[in-house]
mmCIF file with all atom_site columns, C-alpha atoms in Angstrom:
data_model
loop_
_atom_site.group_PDB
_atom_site.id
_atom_site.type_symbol
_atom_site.label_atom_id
_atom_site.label_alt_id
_atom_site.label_comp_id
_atom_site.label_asym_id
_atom_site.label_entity_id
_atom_site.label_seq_id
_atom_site.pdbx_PDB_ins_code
_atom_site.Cartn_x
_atom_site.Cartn_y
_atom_site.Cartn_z
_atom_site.occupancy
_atom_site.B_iso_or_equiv
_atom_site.pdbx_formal_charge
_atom_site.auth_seq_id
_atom_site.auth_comp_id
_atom_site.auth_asym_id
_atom_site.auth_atom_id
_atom_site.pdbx_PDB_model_num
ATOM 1   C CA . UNK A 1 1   ? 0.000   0.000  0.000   1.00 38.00 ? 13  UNK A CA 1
ATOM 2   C CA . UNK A 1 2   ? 1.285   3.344  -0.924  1.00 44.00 ? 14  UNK A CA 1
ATOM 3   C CA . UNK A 1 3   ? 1.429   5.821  1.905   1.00 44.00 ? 15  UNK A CA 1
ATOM 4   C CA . UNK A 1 4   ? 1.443   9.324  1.181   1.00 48.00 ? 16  UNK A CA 1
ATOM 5   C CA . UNK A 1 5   ? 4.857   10.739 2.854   1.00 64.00 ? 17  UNK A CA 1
ATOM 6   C CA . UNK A 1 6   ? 2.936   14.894 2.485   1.00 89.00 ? 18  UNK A CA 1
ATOM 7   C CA . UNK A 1 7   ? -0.248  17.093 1.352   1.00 93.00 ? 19  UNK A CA 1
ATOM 8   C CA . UNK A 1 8   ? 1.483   18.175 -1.504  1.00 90.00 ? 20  UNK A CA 1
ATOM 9   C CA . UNK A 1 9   ? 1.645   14.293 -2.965  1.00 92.00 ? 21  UNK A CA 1
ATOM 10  C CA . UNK A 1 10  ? -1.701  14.164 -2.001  1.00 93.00 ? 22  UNK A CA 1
ATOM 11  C CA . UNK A 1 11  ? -2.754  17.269 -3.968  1.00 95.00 ? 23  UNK A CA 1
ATOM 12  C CA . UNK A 1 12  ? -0.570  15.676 -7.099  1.00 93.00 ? 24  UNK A CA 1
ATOM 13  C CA . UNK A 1 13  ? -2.510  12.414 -6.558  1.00 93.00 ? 25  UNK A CA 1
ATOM 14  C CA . UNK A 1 14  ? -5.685  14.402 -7.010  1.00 94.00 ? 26  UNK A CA 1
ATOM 15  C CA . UNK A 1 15  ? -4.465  16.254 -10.443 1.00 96.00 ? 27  UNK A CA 1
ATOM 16  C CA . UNK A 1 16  ? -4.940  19.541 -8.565  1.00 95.00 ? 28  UNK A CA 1
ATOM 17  C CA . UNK A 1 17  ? -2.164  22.196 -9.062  1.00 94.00 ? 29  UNK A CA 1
ATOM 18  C CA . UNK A 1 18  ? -2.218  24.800 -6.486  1.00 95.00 ? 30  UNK A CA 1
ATOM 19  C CA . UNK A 1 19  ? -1.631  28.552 -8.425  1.00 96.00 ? 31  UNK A CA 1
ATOM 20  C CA . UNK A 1 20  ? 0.234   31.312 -7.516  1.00 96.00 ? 32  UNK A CA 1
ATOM 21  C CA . UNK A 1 21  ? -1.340  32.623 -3.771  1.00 95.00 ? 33  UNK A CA 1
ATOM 22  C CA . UNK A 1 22  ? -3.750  35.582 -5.303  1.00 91.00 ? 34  UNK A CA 1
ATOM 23  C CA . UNK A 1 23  ? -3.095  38.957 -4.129  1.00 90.00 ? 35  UNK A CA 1
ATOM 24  C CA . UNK A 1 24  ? -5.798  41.428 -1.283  1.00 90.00 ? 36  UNK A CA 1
ATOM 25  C CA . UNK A 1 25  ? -8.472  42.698 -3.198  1.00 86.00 ? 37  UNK A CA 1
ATOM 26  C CA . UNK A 1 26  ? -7.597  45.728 -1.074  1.00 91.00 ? 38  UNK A CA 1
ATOM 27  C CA . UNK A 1 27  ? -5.485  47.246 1.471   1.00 94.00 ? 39  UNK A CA 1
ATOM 28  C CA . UNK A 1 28  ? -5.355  44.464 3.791   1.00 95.00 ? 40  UNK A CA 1
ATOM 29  C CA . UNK A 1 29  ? -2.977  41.097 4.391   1.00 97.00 ? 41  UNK A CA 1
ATOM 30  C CA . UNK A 1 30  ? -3.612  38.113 2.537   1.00 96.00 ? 42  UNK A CA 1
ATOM 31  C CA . UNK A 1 31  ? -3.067  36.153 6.095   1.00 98.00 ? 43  UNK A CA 1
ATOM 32  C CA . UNK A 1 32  ? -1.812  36.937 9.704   1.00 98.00 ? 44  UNK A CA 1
ATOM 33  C CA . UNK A 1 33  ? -0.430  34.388 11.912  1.00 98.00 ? 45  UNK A CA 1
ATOM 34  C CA . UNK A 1 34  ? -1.168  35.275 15.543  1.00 98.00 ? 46  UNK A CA 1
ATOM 35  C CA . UNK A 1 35  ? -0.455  32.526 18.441  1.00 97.00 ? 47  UNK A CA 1
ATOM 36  C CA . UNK A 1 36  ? -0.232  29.607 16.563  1.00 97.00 ? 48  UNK A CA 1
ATOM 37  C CA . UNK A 1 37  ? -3.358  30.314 14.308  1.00 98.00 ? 49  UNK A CA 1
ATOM 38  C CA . UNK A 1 38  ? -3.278  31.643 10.735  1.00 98.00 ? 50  UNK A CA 1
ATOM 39  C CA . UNK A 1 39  ? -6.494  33.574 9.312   1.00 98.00 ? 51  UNK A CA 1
ATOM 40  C CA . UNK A 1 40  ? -6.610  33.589 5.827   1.00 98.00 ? 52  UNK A CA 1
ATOM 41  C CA . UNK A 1 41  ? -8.788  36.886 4.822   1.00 97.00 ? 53  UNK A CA 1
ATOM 42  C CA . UNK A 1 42  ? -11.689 36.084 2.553   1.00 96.00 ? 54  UNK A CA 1
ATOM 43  C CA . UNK A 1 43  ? -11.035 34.192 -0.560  1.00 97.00 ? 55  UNK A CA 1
ATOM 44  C CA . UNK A 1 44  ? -13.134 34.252 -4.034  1.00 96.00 ? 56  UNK A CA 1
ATOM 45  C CA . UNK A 1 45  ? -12.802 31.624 -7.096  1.00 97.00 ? 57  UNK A CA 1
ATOM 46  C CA . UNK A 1 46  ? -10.817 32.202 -9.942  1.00 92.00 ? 58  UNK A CA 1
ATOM 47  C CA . UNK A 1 47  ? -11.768 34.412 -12.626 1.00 90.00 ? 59  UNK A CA 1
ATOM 48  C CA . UNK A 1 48  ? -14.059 36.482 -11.161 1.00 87.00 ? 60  UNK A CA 1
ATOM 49  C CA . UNK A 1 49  ? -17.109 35.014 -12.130 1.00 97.00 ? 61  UNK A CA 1
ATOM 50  C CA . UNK A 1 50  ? -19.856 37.626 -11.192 1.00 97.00 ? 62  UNK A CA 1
ATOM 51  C CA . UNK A 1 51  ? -23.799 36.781 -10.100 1.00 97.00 ? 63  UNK A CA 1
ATOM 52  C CA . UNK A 1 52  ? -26.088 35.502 -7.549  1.00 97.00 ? 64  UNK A CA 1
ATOM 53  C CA . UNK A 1 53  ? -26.671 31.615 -6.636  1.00 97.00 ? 65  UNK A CA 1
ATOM 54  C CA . UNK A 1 54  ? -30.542 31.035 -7.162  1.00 97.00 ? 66  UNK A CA 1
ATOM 55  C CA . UNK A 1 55  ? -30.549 33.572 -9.815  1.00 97.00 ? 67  UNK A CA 1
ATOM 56  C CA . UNK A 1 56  ? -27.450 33.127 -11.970 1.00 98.00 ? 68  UNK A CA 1
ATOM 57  C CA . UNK A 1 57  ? -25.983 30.185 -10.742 1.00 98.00 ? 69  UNK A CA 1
ATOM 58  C CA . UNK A 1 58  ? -27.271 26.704 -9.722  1.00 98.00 ? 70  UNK A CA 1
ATOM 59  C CA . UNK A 1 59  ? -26.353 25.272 -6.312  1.00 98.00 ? 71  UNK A CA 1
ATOM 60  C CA . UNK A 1 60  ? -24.208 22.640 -7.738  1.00 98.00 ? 72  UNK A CA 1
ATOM 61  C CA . UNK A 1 61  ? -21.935 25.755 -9.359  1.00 98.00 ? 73  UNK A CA 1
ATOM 62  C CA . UNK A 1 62  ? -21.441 27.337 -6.442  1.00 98.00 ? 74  UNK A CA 1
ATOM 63  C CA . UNK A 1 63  ? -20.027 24.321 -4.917  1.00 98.00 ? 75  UNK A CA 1
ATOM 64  C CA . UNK A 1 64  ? -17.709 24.271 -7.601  1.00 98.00 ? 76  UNK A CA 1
ATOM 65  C CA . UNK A 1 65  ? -17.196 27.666 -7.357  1.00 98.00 ? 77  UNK A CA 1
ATOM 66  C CA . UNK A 1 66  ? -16.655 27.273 -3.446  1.00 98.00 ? 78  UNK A CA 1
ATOM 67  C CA . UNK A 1 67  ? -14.335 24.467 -4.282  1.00 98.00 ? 79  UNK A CA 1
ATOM 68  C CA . UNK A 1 68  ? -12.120 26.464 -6.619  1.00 98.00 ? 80  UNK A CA 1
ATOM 69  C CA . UNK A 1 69  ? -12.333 29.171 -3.703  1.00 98.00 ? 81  UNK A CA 1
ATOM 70  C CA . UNK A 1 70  ? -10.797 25.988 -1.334  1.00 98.00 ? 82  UNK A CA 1
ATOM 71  C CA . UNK A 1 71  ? -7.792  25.728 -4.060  1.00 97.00 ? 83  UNK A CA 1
ATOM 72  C CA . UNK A 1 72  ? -7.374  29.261 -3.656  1.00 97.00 ? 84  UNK A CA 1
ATOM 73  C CA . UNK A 1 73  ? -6.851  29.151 0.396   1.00 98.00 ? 85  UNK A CA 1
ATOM 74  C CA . UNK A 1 74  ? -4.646  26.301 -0.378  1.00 98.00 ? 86  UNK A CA 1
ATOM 75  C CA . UNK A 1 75  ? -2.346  28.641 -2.562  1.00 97.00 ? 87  UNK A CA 1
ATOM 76  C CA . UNK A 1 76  ? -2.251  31.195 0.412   1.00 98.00 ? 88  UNK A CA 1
ATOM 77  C CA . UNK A 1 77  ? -1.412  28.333 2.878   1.00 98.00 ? 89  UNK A CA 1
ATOM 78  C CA . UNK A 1 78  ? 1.293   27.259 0.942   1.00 96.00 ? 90  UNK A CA 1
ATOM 79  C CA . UNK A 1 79  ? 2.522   30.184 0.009   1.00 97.00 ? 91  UNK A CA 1
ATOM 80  C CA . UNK A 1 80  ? 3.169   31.802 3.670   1.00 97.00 ? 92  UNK A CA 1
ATOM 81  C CA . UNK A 1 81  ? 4.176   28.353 4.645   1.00 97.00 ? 93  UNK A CA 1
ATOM 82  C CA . UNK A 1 82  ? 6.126   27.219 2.188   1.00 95.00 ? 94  UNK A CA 1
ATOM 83  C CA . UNK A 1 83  ? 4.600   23.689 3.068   1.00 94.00 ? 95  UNK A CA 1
ATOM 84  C CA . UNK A 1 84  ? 1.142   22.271 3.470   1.00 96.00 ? 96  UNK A CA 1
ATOM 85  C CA . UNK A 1 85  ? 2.709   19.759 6.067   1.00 95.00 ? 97  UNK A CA 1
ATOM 86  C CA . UNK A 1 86  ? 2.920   22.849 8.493   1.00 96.00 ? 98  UNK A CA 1
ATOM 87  C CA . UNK A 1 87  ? -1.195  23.154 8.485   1.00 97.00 ? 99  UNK A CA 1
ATOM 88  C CA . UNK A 1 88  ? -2.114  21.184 12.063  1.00 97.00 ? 100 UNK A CA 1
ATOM 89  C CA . UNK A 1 89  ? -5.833  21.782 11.210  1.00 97.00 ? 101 UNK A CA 1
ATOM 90  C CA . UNK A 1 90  ? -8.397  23.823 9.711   1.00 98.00 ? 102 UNK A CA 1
ATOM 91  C CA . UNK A 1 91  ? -10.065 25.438 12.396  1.00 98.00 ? 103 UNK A CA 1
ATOM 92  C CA . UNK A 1 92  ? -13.133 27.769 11.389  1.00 98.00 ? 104 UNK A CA 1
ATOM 93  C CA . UNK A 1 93  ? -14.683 28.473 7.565   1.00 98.00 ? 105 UNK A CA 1
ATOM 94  C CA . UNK A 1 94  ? -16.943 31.029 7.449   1.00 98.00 ? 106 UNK A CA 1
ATOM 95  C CA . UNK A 1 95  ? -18.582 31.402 3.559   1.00 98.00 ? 107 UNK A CA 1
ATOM 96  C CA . UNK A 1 96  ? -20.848 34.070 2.613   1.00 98.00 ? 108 UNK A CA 1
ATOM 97  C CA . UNK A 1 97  ? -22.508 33.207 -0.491  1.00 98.00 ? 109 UNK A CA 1
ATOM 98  C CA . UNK A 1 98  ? -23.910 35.933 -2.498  1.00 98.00 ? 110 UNK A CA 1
ATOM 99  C CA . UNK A 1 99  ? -27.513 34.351 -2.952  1.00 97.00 ? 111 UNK A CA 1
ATOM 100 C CA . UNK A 1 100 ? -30.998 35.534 -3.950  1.00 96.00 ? 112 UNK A CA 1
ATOM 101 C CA . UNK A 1 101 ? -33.010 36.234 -0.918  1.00 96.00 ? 113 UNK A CA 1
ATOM 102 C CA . UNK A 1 102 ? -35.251 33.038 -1.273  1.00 96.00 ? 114 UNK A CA 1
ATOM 103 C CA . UNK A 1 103 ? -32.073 31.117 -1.933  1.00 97.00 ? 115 UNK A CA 1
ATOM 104 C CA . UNK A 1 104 ? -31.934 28.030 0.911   1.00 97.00 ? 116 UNK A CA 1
ATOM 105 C CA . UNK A 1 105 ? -28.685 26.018 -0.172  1.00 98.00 ? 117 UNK A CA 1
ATOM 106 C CA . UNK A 1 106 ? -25.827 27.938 0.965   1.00 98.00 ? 118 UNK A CA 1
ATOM 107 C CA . UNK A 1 107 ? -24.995 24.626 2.982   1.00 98.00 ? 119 UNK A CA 1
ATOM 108 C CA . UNK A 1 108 ? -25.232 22.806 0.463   1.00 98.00 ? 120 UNK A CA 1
ATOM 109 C CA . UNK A 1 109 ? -22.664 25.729 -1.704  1.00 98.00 ? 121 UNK A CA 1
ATOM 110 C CA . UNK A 1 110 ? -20.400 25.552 1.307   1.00 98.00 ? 122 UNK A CA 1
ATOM 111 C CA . UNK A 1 111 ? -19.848 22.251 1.309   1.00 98.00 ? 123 UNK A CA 1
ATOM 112 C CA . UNK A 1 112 ? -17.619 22.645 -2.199  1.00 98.00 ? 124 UNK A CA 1
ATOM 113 C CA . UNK A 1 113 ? -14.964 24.253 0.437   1.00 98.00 ? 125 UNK A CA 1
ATOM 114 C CA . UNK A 1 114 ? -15.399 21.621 2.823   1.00 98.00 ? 126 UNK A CA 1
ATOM 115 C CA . UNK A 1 115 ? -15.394 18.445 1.235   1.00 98.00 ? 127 UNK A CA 1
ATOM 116 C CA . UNK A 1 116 ? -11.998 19.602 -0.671  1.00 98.00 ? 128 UNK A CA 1
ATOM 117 C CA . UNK A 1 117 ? -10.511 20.224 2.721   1.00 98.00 ? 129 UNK A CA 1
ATOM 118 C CA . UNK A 1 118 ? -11.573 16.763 4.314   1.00 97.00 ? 130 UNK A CA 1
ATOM 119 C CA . UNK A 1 119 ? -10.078 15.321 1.111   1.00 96.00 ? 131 UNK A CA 1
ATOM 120 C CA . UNK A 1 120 ? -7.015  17.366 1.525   1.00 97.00 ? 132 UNK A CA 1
ATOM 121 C CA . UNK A 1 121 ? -6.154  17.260 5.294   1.00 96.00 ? 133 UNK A CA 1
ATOM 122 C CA . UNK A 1 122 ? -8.466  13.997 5.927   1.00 95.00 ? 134 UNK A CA 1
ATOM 123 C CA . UNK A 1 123 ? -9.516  13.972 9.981   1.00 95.00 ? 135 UNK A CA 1
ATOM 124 C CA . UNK A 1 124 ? -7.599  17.589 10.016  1.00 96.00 ? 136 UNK A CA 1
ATOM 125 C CA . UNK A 1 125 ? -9.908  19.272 7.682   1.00 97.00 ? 137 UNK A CA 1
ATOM 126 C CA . UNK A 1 126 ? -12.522 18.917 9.523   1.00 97.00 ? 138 UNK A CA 1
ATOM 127 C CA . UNK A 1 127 ? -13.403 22.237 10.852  1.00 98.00 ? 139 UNK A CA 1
ATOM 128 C CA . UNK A 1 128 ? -16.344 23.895 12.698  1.00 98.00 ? 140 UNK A CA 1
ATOM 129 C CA . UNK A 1 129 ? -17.865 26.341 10.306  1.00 98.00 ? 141 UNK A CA 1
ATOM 130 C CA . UNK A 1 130 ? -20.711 28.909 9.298   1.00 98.00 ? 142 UNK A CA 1
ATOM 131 C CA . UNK A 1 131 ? -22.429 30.363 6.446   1.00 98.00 ? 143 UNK A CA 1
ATOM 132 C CA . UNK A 1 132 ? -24.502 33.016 5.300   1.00 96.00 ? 144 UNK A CA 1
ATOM 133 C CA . UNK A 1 133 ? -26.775 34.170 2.513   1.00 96.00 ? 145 UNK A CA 1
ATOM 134 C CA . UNK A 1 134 ? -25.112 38.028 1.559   1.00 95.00 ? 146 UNK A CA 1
ATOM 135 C CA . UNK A 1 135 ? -27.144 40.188 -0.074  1.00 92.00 ? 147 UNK A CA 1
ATOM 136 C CA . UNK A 1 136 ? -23.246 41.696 -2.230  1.00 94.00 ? 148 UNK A CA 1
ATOM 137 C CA . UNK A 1 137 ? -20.137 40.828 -1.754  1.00 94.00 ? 149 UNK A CA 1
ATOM 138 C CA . UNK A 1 138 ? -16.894 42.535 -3.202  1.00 93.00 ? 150 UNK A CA 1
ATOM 139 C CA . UNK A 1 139 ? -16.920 42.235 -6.930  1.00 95.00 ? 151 UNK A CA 1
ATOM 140 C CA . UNK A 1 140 ? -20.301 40.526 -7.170  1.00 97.00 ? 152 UNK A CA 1
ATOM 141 C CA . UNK A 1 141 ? -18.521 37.297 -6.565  1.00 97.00 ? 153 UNK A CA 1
ATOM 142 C CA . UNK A 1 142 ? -20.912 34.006 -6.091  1.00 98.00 ? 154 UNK A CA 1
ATOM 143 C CA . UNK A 1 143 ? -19.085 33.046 -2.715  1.00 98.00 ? 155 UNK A CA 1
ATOM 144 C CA . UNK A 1 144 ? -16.095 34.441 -0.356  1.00 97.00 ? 156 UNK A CA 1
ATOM 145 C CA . UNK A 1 145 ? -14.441 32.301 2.207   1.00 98.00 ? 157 UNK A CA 1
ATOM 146 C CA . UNK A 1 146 ? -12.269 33.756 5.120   1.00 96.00 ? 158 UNK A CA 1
ATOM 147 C CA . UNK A 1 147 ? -10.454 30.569 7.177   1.00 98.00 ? 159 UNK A CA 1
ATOM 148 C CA . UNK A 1 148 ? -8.596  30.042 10.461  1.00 98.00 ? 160 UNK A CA 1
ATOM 149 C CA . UNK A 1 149 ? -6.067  27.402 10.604  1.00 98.00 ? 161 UNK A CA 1
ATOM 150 C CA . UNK A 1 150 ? -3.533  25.951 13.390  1.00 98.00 ? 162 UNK A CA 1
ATOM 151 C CA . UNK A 1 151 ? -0.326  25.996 12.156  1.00 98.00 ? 163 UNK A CA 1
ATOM 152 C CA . UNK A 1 152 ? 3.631   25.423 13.086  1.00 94.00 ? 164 UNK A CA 1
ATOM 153 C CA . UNK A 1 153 ? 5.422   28.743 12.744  1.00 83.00 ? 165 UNK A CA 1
#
């Protein structure tokens, strides 16, 4: 049986290529490590796609779309890190899904994030977490994720 030896093999295993950590939005740090804990400041997907789940996105996009916001944190991780093997555990997710107001899956959106990181990190993945139906977000994106995680300085 072949035992992965780090997260990074695991990521290769899974044909996913982490990208360059994406720069702030705005004035503000991409992370801060305080104590131990890192918090990653909110995260969109790739490409800016713009629009509202339940108007122009299905639920099943914007858990792709919260997915490719996971691979995103990922690139941050690593990037401040320099490993993935320093990540202890992912602590808190908090997603706030830009969603029209009779939109009832942002669970269900979240879970894109989620499941990646239990995939990822296996039993450290698992984090406690909360989400929330936003009525905008920065640059009309369909979901942004901020993250804590324990790390090893």
């Amino acid at each position: 049986m072949f035992v992965m030896n780090s997260i990074e093999q695991r990521l290769e295993a899974m044909n996913i290529t982490l990208p360059a950590a994406s720069d702030p939005a705005a004035k503000y740090a991409n992370y801060v490590i305080v104590n131990g804990l890192m918090f990653v400041s909110g995260k969109g997907p790739r490409g800016n796609p713009k629009g509202k789940l339940g108007v122009d996105y299905t639920t099943e996009e914007g858990y792709e779309f919260a997915r490719q916001t996971g691979i995103e944190v990922l690139a941050v991780l690593k990037s401040a890190l320099g490993t993935l093997d320093k990540v202890k555990r992912a602590v808190k997710v908090q997603g706030f899904v830009n969603a029209d107001p009779d939109f009832e899956e942002h669970h269900k959106v979240l879970n894109g994030f989620s499941d990646l990181f239990m995939e990822v990190f296996e039993e450290r993945g698992s984090h406690a977490r909360s989400v929330f139906g936003a009525v905008s977000v920065r640059d009309n994106l369909p979901i942004i994720v901020d993250s804590i995680f324990e790390v090893v300085e």
